[in-house]
CSV table of C-alpha atoms in Angstrom, one decimal:
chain,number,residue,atom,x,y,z
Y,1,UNK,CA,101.8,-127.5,8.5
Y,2,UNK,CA,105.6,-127.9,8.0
Y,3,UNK,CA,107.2,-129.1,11.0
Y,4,UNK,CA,106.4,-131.5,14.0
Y,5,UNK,CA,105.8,-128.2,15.9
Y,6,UNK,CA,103.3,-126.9,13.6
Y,7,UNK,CA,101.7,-130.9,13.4
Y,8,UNK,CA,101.7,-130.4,17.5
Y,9,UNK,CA,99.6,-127.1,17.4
Y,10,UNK,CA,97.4,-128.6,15.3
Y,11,UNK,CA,96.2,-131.8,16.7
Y,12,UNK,CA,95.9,-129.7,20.1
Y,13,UNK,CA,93.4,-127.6,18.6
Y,14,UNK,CA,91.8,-130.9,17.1
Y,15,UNK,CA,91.7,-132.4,20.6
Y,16,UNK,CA,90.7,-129.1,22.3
Y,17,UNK,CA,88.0,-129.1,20.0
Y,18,UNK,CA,86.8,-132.7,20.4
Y,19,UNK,CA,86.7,-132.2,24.2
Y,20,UNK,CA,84.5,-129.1,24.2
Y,21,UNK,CA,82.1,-131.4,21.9
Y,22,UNK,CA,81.9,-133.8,24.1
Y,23,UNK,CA,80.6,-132.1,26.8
Y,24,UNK,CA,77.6,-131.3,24.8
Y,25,UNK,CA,77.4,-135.6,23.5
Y,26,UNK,CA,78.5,-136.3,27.1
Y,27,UNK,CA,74.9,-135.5,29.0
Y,28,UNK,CA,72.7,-137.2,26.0
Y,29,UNK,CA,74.8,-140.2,26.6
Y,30,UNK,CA,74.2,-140.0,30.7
Y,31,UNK,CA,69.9,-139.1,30.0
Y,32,UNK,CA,70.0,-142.5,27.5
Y,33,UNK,CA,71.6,-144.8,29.4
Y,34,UNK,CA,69.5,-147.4,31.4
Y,35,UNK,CA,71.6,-148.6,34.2
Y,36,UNK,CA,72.0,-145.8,37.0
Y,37,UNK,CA,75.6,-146.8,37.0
Y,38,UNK,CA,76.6,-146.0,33.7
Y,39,UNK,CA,74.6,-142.9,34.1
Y,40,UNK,CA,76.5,-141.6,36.8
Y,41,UNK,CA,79.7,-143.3,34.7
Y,42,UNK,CA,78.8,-140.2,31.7
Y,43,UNK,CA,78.6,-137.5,34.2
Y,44,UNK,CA,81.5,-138.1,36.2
Y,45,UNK,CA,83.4,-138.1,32.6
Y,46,UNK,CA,81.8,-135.0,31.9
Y,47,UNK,CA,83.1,-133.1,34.9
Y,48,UNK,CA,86.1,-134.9,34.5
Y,49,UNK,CA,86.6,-133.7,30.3
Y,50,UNK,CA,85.8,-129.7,31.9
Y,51,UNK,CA,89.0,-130.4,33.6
Y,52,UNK,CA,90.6,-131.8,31.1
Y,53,UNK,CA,89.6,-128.7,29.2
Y,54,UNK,CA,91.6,-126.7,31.9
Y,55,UNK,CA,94.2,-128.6,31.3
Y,56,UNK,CA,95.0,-128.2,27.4
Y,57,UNK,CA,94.1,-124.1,28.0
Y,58,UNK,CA,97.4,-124.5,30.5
Y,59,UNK,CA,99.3,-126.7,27.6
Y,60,UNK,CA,98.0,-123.8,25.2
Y,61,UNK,CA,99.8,-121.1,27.6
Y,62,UNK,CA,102.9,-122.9,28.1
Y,63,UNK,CA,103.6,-122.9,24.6
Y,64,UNK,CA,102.3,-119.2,24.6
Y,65,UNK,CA,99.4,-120.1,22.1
Y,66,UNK,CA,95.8,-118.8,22.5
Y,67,UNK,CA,92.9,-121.7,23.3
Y,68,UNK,CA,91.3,-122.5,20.4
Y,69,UNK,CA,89.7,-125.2,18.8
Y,70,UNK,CA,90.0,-126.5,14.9
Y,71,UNK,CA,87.1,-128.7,13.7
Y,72,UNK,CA,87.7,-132.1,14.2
Y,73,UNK,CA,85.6,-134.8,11.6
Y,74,UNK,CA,87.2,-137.6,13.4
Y,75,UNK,CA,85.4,-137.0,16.7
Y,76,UNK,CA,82.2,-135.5,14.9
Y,77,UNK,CA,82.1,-138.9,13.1
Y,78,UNK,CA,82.1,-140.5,16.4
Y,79,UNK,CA,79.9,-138.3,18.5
Y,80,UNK,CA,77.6,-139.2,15.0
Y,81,UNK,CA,77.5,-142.8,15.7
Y,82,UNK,CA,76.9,-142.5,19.3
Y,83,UNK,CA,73.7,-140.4,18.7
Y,84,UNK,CA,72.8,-142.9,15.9
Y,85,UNK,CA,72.9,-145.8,18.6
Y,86,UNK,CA,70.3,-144.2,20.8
Y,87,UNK,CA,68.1,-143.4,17.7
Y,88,UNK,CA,68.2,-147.3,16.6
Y,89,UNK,CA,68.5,-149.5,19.7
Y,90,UNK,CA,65.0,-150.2,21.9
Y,91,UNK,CA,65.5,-150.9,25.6
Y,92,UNK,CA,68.3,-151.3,27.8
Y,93,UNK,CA,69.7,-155.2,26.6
Y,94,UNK,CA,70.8,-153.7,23.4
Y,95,UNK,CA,71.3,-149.7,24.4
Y,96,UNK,CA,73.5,-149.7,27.2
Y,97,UNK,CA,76.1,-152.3,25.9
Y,98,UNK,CA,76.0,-150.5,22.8
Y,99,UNK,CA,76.9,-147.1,24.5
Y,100,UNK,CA,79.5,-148.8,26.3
Y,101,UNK,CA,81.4,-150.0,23.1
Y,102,UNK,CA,80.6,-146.2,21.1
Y,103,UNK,CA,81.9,-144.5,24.5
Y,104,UNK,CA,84.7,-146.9,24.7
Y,105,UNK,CA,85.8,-145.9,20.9
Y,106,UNK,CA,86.0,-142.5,21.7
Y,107,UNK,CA,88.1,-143.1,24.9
Y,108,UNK,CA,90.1,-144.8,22.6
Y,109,UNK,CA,90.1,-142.1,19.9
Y,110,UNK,CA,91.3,-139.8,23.0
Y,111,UNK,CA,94.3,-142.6,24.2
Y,112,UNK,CA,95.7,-142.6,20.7
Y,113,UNK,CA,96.0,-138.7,20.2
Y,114,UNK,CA,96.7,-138.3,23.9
Y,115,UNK,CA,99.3,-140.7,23.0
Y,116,UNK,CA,101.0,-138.7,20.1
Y,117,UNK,CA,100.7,-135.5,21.5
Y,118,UNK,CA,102.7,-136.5,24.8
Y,119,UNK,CA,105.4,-137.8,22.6
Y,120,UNK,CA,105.8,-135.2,20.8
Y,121,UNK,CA,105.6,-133.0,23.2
Y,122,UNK,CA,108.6,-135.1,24.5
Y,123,UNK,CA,110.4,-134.7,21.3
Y,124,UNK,CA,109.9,-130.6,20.8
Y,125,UNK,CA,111.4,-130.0,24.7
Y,126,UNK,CA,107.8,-129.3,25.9
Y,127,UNK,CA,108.1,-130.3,29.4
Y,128,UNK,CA,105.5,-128.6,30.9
Y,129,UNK,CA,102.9,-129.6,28.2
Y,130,UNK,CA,104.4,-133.6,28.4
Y,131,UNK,CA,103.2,-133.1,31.9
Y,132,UNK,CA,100.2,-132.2,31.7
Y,133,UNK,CA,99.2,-134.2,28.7
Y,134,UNK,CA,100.2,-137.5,30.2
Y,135,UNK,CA,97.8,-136.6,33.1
Y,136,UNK,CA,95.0,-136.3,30.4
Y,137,UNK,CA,96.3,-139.4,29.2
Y,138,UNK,CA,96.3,-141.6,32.0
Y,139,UNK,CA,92.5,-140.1,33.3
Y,140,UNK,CA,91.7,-141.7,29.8
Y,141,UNK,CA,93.0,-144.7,29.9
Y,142,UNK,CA,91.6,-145.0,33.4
Y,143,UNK,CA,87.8,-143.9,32.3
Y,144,UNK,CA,88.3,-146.4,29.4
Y,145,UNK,CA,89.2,-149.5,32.3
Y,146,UNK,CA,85.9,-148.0,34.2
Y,147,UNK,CA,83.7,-148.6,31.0
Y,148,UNK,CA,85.3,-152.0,30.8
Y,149,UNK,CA,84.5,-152.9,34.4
Y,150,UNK,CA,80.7,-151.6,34.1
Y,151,UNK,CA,80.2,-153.8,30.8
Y,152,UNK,CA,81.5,-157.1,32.0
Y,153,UNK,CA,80.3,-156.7,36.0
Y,154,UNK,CA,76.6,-155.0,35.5
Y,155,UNK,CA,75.8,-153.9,31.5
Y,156,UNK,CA,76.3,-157.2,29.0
Y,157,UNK,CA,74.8,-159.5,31.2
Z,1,UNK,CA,68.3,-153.6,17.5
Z,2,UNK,CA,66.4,-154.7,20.9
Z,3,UNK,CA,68.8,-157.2,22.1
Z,4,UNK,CA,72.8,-157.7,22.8
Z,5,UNK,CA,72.3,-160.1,19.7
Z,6,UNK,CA,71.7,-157.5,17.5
Z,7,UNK,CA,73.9,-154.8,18.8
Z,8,UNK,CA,76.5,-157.5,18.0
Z,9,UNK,CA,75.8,-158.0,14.3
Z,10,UNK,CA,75.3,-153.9,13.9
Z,11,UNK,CA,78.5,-153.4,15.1
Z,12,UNK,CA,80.0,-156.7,13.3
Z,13,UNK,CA,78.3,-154.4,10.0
Z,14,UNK,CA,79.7,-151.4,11.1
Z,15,UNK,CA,83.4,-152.7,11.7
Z,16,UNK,CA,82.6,-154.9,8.0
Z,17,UNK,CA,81.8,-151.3,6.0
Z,18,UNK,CA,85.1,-149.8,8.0
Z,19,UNK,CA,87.7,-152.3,6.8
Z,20,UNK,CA,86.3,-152.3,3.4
Z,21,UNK,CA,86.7,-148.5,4.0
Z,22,UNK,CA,90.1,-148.6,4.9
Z,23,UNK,CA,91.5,-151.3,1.8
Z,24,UNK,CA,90.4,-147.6,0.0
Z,25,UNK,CA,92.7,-145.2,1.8
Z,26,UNK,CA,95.5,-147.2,2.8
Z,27,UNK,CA,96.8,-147.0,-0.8
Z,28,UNK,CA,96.4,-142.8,-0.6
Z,29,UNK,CA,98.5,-143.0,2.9
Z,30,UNK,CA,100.6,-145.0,1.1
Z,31,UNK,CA,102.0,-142.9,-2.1
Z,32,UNK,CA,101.4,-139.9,0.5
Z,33,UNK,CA,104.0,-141.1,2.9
Z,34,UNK,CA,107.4,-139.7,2.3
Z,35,UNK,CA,109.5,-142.5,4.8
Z,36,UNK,CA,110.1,-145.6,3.0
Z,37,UNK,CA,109.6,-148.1,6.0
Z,38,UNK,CA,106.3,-146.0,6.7
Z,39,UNK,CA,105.5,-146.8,3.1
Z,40,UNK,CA,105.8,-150.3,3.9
Z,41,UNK,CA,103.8,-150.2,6.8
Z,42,UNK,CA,100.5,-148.9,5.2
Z,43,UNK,CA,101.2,-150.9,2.0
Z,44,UNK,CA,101.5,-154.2,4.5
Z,45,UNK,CA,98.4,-153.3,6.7
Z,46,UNK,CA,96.6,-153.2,3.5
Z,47,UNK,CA,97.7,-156.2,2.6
Z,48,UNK,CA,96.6,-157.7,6.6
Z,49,UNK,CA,93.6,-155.8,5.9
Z,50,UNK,CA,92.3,-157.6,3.0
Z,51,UNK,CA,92.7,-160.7,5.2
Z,52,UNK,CA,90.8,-159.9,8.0
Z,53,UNK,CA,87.8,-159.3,5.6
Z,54,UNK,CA,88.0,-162.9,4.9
Z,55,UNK,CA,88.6,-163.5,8.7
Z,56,UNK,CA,85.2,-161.5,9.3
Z,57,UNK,CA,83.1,-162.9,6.5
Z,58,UNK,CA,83.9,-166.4,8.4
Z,59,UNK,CA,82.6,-164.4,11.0
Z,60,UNK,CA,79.4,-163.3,9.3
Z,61,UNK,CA,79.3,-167.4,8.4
Z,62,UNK,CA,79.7,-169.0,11.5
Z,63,UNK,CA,76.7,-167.1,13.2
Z,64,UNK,CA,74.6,-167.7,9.6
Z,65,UNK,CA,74.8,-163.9,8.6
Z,66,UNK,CA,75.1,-162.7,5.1
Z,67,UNK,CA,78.3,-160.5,5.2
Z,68,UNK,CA,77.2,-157.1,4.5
Z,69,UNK,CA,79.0,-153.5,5.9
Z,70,UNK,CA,76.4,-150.9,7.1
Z,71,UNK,CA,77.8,-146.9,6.9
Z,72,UNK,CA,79.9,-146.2,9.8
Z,73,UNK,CA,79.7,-142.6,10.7
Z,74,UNK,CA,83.3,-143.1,12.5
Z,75,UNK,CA,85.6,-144.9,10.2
Z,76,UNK,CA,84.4,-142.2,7.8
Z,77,UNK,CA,85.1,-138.9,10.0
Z,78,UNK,CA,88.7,-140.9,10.6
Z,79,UNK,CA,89.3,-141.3,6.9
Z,80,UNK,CA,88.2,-137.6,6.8
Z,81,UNK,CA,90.6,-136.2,8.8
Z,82,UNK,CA,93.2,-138.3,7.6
Z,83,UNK,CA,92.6,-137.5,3.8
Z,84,UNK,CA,92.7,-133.2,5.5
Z,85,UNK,CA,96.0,-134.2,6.9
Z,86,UNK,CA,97.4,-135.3,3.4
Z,87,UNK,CA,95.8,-132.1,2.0
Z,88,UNK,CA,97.4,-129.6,4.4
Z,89,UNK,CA,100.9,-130.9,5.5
Z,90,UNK,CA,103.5,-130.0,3.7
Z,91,UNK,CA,106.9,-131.9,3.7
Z,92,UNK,CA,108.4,-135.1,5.5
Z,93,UNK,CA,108.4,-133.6,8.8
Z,94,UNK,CA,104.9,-132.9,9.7
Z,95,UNK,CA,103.3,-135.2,7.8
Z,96,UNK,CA,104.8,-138.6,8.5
Z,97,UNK,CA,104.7,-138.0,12.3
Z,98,UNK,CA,100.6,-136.6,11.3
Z,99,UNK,CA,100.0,-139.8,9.1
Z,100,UNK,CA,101.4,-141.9,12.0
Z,101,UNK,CA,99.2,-139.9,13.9
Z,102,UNK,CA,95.8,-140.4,12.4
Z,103,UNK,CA,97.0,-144.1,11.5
Z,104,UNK,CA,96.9,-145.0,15.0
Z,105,UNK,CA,93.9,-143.1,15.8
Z,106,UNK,CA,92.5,-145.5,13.2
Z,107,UNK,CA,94.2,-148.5,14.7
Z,108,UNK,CA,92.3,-147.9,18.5
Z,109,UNK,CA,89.5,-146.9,16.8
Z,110,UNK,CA,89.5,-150.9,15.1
Z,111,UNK,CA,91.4,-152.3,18.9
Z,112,UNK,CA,88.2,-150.6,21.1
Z,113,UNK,CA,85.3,-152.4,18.5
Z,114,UNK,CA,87.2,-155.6,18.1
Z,115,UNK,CA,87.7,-155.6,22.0
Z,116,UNK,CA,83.8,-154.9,22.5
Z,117,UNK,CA,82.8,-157.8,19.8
Z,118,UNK,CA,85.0,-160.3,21.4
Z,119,UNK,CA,84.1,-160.0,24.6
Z,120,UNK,CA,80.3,-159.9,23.2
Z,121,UNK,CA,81.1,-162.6,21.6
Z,122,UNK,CA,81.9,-164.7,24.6
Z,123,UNK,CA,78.8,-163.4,26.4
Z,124,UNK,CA,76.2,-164.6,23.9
Z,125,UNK,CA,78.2,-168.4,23.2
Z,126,UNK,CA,79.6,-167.5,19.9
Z,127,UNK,CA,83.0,-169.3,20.3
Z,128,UNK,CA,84.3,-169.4,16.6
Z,129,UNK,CA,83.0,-165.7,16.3
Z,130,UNK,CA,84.9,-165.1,19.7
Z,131,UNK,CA,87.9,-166.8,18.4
Z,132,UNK,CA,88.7,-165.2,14.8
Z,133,UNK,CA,87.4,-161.7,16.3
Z,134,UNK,CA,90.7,-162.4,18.8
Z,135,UNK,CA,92.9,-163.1,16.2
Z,136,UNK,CA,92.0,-159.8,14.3
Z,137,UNK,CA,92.3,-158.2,17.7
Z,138,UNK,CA,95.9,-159.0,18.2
Z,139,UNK,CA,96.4,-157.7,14.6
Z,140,UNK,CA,95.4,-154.2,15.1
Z,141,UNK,CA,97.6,-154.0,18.4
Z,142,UNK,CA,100.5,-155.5,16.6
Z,143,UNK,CA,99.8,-153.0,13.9
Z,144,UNK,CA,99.5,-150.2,16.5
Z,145,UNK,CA,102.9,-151.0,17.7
Z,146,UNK,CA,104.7,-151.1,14.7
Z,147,UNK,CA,103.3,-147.4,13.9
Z,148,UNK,CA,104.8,-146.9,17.8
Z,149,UNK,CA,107.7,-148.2,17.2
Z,150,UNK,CA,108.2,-146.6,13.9
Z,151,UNK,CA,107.4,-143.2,14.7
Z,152,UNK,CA,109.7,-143.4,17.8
Z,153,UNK,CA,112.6,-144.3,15.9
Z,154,UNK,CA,112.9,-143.3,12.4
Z,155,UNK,CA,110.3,-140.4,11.7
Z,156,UNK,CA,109.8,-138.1,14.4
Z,157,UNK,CA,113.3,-137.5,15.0
């Protein structure tokens, strides 16, 4: 890595990566949780992150790069501390709040490189893949204000 | 962990080992960091760091809790691929916009626990615990914008 180009590539194929892993974390989540709504709350993010997989193979294109993923220990440590969660807690008081924050920190991991990417996109002239990544972006950001909602309406109490 | 009660001081634990974590690779960010203002940034978190351990051990205090840090799977996997990114970029102009990068990757990581533990907080009547968990809140989004800020204006371009 030597220029903001090659630092672009490269947390794409981090991000590329993270996504494909978390459709395989993604259905554990949705068989742990408890409350039906936060069930259906994982598997509606799971077809949504298949799409959002569709969408970083078109930013790939546009920048006439092949797909491919680059293993990524931030999202492996966070995918670990989810599964540890449904190892330790017992019953729903403790599990599904506690999925809720873990799934929440992963929606934010995903804002913050979302973030970065789209502005350097910006920055290189990569209009098409700006595009595209701010749509990922905001779905994030909206999934995130979902998992909020479910905590403080039906979850935590 | 059975009850909201404990989830909340797991994840007080978890967020405890993290900081402590991060007083440890702030100073490698640091001396890797090739723009002086982004020098100052990580050498200043570092220094806001150190005081939101105290902040939390009052935490720990007010709810009658030892202070103690329990592995985080997370913060370590984010200090992983931060520590890679020091290892493989080469030159000011991938790896200041990369260490900004993983910096704030870091920073939602900290704003999505904080934000879960406040509102936790509230939930189960801890108002002091609610209170100083706010104040470290606002940190880590004032810290966040800074790197925003930062990135946007003097090392990306």
């Amino acid at each position: 890595m030597k220029s903001l180009e090659d630092a672009f590539g490269h947390t794409l194929q981090d991000i590329y990566y993270a996504e494909n892993a978390l459709t395989k974390a993604l259905p554990k989540a949705a068989d742990a949780a408890k409350n039906k709504d936060l069930k259906a709350a994982f598997r509606d993010h799971l077809e949504e992150t298949r799409g959002q997989i569709d969408l970083l193979e078109k930013v790939f294109k546009s920048l006439g790069m092949k797909a491919s993923g680059e293993k990524c220990d931030a999202i492996e440590g966070l995918i670990k501390e989810t599964e540890g969660l449904i190892e330790e807690a017992k019953g729903p008081e403790a599990l599904d709040p506690a999925l809720i924050g873990a799934a929440q920190a992963i929606e934010h991991y995903e804002i913050a490189r979302y973030g970065t990417l789209r502005e350097w996109a910006k920055e290189l002239g990569h209009g098409e893949a700006h595009d595209l990544l701010s749509t990922i972006l905001d779905q994030e950001k909206a999934a995130n204000a979902k998992l909020t909602a479910l905590a403080v309406s039906k979850v935590n109490a």
